[in-house]
Tab-separated table of C-alpha atoms in Angstrom:
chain	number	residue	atom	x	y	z
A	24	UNK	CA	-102.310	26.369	119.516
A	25	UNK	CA	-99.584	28.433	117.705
A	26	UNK	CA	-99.369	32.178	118.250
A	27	UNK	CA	-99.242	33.781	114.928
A	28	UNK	CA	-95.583	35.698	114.471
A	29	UNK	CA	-94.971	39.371	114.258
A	30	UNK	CA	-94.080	40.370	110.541
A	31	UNK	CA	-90.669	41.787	110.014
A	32	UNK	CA	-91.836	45.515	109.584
A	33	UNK	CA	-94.167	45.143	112.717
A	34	UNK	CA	-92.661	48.406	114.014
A	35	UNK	CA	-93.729	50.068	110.764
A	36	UNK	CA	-96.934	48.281	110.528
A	37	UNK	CA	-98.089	49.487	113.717
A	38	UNK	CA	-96.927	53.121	113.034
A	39	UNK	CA	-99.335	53.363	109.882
A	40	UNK	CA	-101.713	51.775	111.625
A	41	UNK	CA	-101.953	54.396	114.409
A	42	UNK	CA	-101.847	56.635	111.214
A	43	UNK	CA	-105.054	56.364	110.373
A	44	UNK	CA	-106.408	57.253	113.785
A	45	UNK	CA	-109.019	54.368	113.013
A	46	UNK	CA	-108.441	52.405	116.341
A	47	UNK	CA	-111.487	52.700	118.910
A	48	UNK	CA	-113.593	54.726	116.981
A	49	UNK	CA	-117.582	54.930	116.807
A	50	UNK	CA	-119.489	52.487	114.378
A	51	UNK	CA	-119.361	53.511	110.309
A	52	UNK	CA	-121.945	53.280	108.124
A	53	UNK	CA	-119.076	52.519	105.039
A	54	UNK	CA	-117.222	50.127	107.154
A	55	UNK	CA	-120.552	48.239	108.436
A	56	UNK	CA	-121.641	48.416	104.494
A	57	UNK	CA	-119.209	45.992	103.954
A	58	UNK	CA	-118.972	43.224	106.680
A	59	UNK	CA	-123.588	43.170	105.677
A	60	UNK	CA	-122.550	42.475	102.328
A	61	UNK	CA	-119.882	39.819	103.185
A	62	UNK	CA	-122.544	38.094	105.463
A	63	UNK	CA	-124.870	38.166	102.283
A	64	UNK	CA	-122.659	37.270	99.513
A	65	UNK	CA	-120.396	34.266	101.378
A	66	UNK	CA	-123.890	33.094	103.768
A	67	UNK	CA	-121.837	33.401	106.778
A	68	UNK	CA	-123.173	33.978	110.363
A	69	UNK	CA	-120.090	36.387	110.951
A	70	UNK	CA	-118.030	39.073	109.247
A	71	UNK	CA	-115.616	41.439	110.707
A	72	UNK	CA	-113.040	44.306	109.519
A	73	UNK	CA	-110.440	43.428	112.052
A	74	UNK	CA	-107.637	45.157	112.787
A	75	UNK	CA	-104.539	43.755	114.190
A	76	UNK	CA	-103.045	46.324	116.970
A	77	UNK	CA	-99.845	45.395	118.941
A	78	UNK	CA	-101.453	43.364	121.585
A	79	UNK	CA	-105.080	42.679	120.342
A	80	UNK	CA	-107.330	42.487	117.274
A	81	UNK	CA	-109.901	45.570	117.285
A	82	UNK	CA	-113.421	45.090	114.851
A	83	UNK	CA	-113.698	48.212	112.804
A	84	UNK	CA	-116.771	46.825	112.105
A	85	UNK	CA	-118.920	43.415	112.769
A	86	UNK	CA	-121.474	41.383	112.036
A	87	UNK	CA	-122.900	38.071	114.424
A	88	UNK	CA	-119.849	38.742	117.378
A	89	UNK	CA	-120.636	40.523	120.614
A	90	UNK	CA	-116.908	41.364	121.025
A	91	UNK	CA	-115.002	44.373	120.341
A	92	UNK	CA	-111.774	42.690	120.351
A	93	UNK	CA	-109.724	39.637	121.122
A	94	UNK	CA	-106.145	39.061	122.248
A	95	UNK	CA	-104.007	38.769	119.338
A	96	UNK	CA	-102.411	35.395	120.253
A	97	UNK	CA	-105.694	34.299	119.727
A	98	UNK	CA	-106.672	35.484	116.699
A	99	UNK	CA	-106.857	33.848	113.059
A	100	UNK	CA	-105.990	37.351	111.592
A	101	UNK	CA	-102.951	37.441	113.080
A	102	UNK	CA	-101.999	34.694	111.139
A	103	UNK	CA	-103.753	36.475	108.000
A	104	UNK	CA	-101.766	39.412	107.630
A	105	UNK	CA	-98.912	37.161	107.449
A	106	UNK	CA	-99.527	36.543	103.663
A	107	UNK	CA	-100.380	38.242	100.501
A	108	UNK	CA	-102.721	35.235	99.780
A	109	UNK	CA	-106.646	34.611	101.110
A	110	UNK	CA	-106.093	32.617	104.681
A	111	UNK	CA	-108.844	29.837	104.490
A	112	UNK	CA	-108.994	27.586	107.138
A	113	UNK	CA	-111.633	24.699	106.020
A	114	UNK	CA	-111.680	23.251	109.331
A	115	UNK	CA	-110.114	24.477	112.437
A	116	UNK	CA	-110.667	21.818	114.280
A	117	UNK	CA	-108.297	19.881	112.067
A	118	UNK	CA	-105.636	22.297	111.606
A	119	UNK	CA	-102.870	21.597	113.821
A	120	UNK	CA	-102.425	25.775	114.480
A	121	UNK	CA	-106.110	26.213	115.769
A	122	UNK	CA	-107.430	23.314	116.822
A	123	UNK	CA	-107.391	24.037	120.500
A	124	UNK	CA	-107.448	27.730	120.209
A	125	UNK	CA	-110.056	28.797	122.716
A	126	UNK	CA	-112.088	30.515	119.989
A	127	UNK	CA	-112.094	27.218	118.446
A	128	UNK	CA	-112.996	25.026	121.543
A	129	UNK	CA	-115.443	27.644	122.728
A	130	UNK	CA	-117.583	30.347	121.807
A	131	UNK	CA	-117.867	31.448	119.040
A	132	UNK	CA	-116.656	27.937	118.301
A	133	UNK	CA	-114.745	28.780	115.166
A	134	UNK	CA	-114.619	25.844	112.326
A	135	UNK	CA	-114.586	28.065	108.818
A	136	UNK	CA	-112.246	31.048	108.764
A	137	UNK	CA	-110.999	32.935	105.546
A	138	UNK	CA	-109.515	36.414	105.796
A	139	UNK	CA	-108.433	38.362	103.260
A	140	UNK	CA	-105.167	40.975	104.160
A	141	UNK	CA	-105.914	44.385	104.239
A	142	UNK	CA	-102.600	46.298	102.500
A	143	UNK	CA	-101.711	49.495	102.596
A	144	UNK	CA	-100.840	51.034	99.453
A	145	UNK	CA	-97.349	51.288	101.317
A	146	UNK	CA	-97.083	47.764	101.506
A	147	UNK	CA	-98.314	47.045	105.699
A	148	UNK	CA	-100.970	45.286	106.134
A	149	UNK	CA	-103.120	46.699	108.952
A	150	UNK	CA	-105.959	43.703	109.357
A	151	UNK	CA	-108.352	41.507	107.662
A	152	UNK	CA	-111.827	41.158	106.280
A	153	UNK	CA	-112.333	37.860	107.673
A	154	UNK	CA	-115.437	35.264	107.544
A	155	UNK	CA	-116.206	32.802	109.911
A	156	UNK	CA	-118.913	30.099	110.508
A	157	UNK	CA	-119.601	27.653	113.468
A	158	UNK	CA	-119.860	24.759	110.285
A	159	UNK	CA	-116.921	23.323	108.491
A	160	UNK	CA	-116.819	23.320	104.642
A	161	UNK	CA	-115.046	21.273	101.964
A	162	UNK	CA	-114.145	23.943	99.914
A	163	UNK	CA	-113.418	27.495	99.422
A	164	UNK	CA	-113.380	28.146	95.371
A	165	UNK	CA	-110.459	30.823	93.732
A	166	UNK	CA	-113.792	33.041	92.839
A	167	UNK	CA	-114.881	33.649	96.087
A	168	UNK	CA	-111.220	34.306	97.704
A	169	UNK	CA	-111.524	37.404	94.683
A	170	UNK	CA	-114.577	38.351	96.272
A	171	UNK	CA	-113.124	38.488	99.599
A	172	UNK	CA	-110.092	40.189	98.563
A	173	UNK	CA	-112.290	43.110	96.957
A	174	UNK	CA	-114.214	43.323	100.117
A	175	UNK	CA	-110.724	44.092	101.215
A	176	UNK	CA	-109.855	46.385	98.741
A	177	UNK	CA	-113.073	47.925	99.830
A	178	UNK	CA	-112.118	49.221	102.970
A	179	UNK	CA	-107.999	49.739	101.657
A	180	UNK	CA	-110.207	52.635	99.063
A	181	UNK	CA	-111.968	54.018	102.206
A	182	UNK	CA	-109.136	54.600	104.162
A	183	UNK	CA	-106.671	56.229	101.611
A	184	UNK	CA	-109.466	58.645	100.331
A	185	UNK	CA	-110.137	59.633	104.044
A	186	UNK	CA	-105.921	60.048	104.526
A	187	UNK	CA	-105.997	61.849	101.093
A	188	UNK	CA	-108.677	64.439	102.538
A	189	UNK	CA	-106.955	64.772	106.223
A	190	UNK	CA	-104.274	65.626	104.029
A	191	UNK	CA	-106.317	68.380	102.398
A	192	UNK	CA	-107.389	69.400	105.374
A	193	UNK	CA	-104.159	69.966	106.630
A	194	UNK	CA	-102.292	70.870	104.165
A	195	UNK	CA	-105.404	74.203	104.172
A	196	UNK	CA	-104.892	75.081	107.661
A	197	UNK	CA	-101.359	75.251	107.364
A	198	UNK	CA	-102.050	77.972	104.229
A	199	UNK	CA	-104.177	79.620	105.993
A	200	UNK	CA	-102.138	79.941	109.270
A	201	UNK	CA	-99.634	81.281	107.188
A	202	UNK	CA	-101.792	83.867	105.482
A	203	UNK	CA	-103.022	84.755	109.124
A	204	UNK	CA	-99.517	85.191	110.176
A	205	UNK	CA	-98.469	87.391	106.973
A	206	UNK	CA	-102.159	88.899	106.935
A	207	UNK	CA	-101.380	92.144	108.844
A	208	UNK	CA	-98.940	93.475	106.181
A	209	UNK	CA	-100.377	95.556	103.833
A	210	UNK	CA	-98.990	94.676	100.423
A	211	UNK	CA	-100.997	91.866	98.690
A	212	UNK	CA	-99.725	88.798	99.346
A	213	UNK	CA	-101.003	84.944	97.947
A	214	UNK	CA	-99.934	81.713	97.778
A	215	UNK	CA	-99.724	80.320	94.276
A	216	UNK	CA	-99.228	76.536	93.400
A	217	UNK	CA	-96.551	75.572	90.709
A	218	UNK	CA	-98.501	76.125	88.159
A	219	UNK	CA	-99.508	79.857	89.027
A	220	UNK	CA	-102.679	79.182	90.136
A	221	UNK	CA	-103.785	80.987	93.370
A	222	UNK	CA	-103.857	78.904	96.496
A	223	UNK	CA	-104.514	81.660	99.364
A	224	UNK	CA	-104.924	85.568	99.136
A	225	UNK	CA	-104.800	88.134	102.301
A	226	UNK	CA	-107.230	91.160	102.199
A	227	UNK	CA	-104.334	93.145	100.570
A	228	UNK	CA	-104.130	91.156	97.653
A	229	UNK	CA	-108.056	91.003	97.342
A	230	UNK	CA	-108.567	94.548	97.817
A	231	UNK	CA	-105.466	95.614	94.852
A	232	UNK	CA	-107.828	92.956	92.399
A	233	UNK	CA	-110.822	95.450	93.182
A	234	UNK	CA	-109.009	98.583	92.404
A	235	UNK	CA	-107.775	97.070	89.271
A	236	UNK	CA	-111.651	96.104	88.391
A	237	UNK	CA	-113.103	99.238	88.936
């Protein structure tokens, strides 16, 4: 069995990873959404959103595996995030890196694997959507490696709109804590964004625009 290797920014990799405070969190409906239609569209008894942590491989979401998680030594995805490219693995019981990887040699006796990188639009990739079947096949066609890889894309659109809107979020409280903190003055005070428009008024400020109205 090989152990897959640690990419060069693993460090890095790992930091945006914990980023996304995505690791051992509850079931998703948008994340589950996507590992039914991979089961559908590639006829597959399994599909996963796997994420590869420092020591383990985590399912975001899954579809025909009990588990929760693996080691990472273990897993095929380890291997995946390795490369830009779709990793299919026809057979694993006749690839030299897998063939007597427990996974392989016992449940949930791997033979098909293909996994498609999930990247960061920073450039780290974070984990796979990843296929696998009990049955060895002959061929895995350019077409369906797209498909996979925009099952992938999938879930890299899911996460940056949910960073995007943390970012909101936080980016808000920090107006408003400074508003709070300024609040007590009594001259009108507000927050304007570079192009003028208002971002966050005190009561000051909101009162002065009601004198001017009336």
């Amino acid at each position: 069995m090989q152990i897959p290797d640690r990419p060069i920014d693993e460090e890095f990799r790992t930091m945006a990873l914990d980023g996304l405070s995505i690791l051992d969190t509850g079931p998703d409906p948008e994340f589950d959404r996507i590992v039914a239609l991979g089961k559908q569209l590639f006829q597959v008894p399994m599909c996963l959103v796997s994420l590869i942590d420092r020591d383990r491989q985590w399912f975001k979401a899954k579809i025909g595996l009990e588990a929760n998680e693996t080691p990472r030594d273990l897993s095929f995805c380890g291997h995946a995030i390795l490369t830009s490219d779709v990793l299919v693995v026809l057979d694993a019981t006749r690839d030299v890196r897998f063939h007597d990887n427990p996974v392989v040699t016992g449940p949930p006796h791997v033979r098909f694997y293909a996994g498609a990188p999930i990247t960061l639009p920073n450039g780290y990739a974070i984990g796979t959507v990843c296929i696998i079947a009990p049955e060895a096949r002959l061929e895995f066609s350019e077409a369906e490696s797209q498909q996979l890889v925009h099952l992938a894309d999938l879930v890299v659109n899911i996460l940056s709109v949910r960073a995007l809107r943390q970012e909101l979020d936080l980016e808000r409280t920090r107006r408003l804590q400074l508003i709070q903190a300024i609040g007590v003055a009594d001259q009108p005070i507000a927050l304007l964004d570079p192009d003028g428009r208002i971002l966050e008024m005190n009561e000051a400020f909101i009162a002065m625009g009601e004198d001017y109205v009336s």
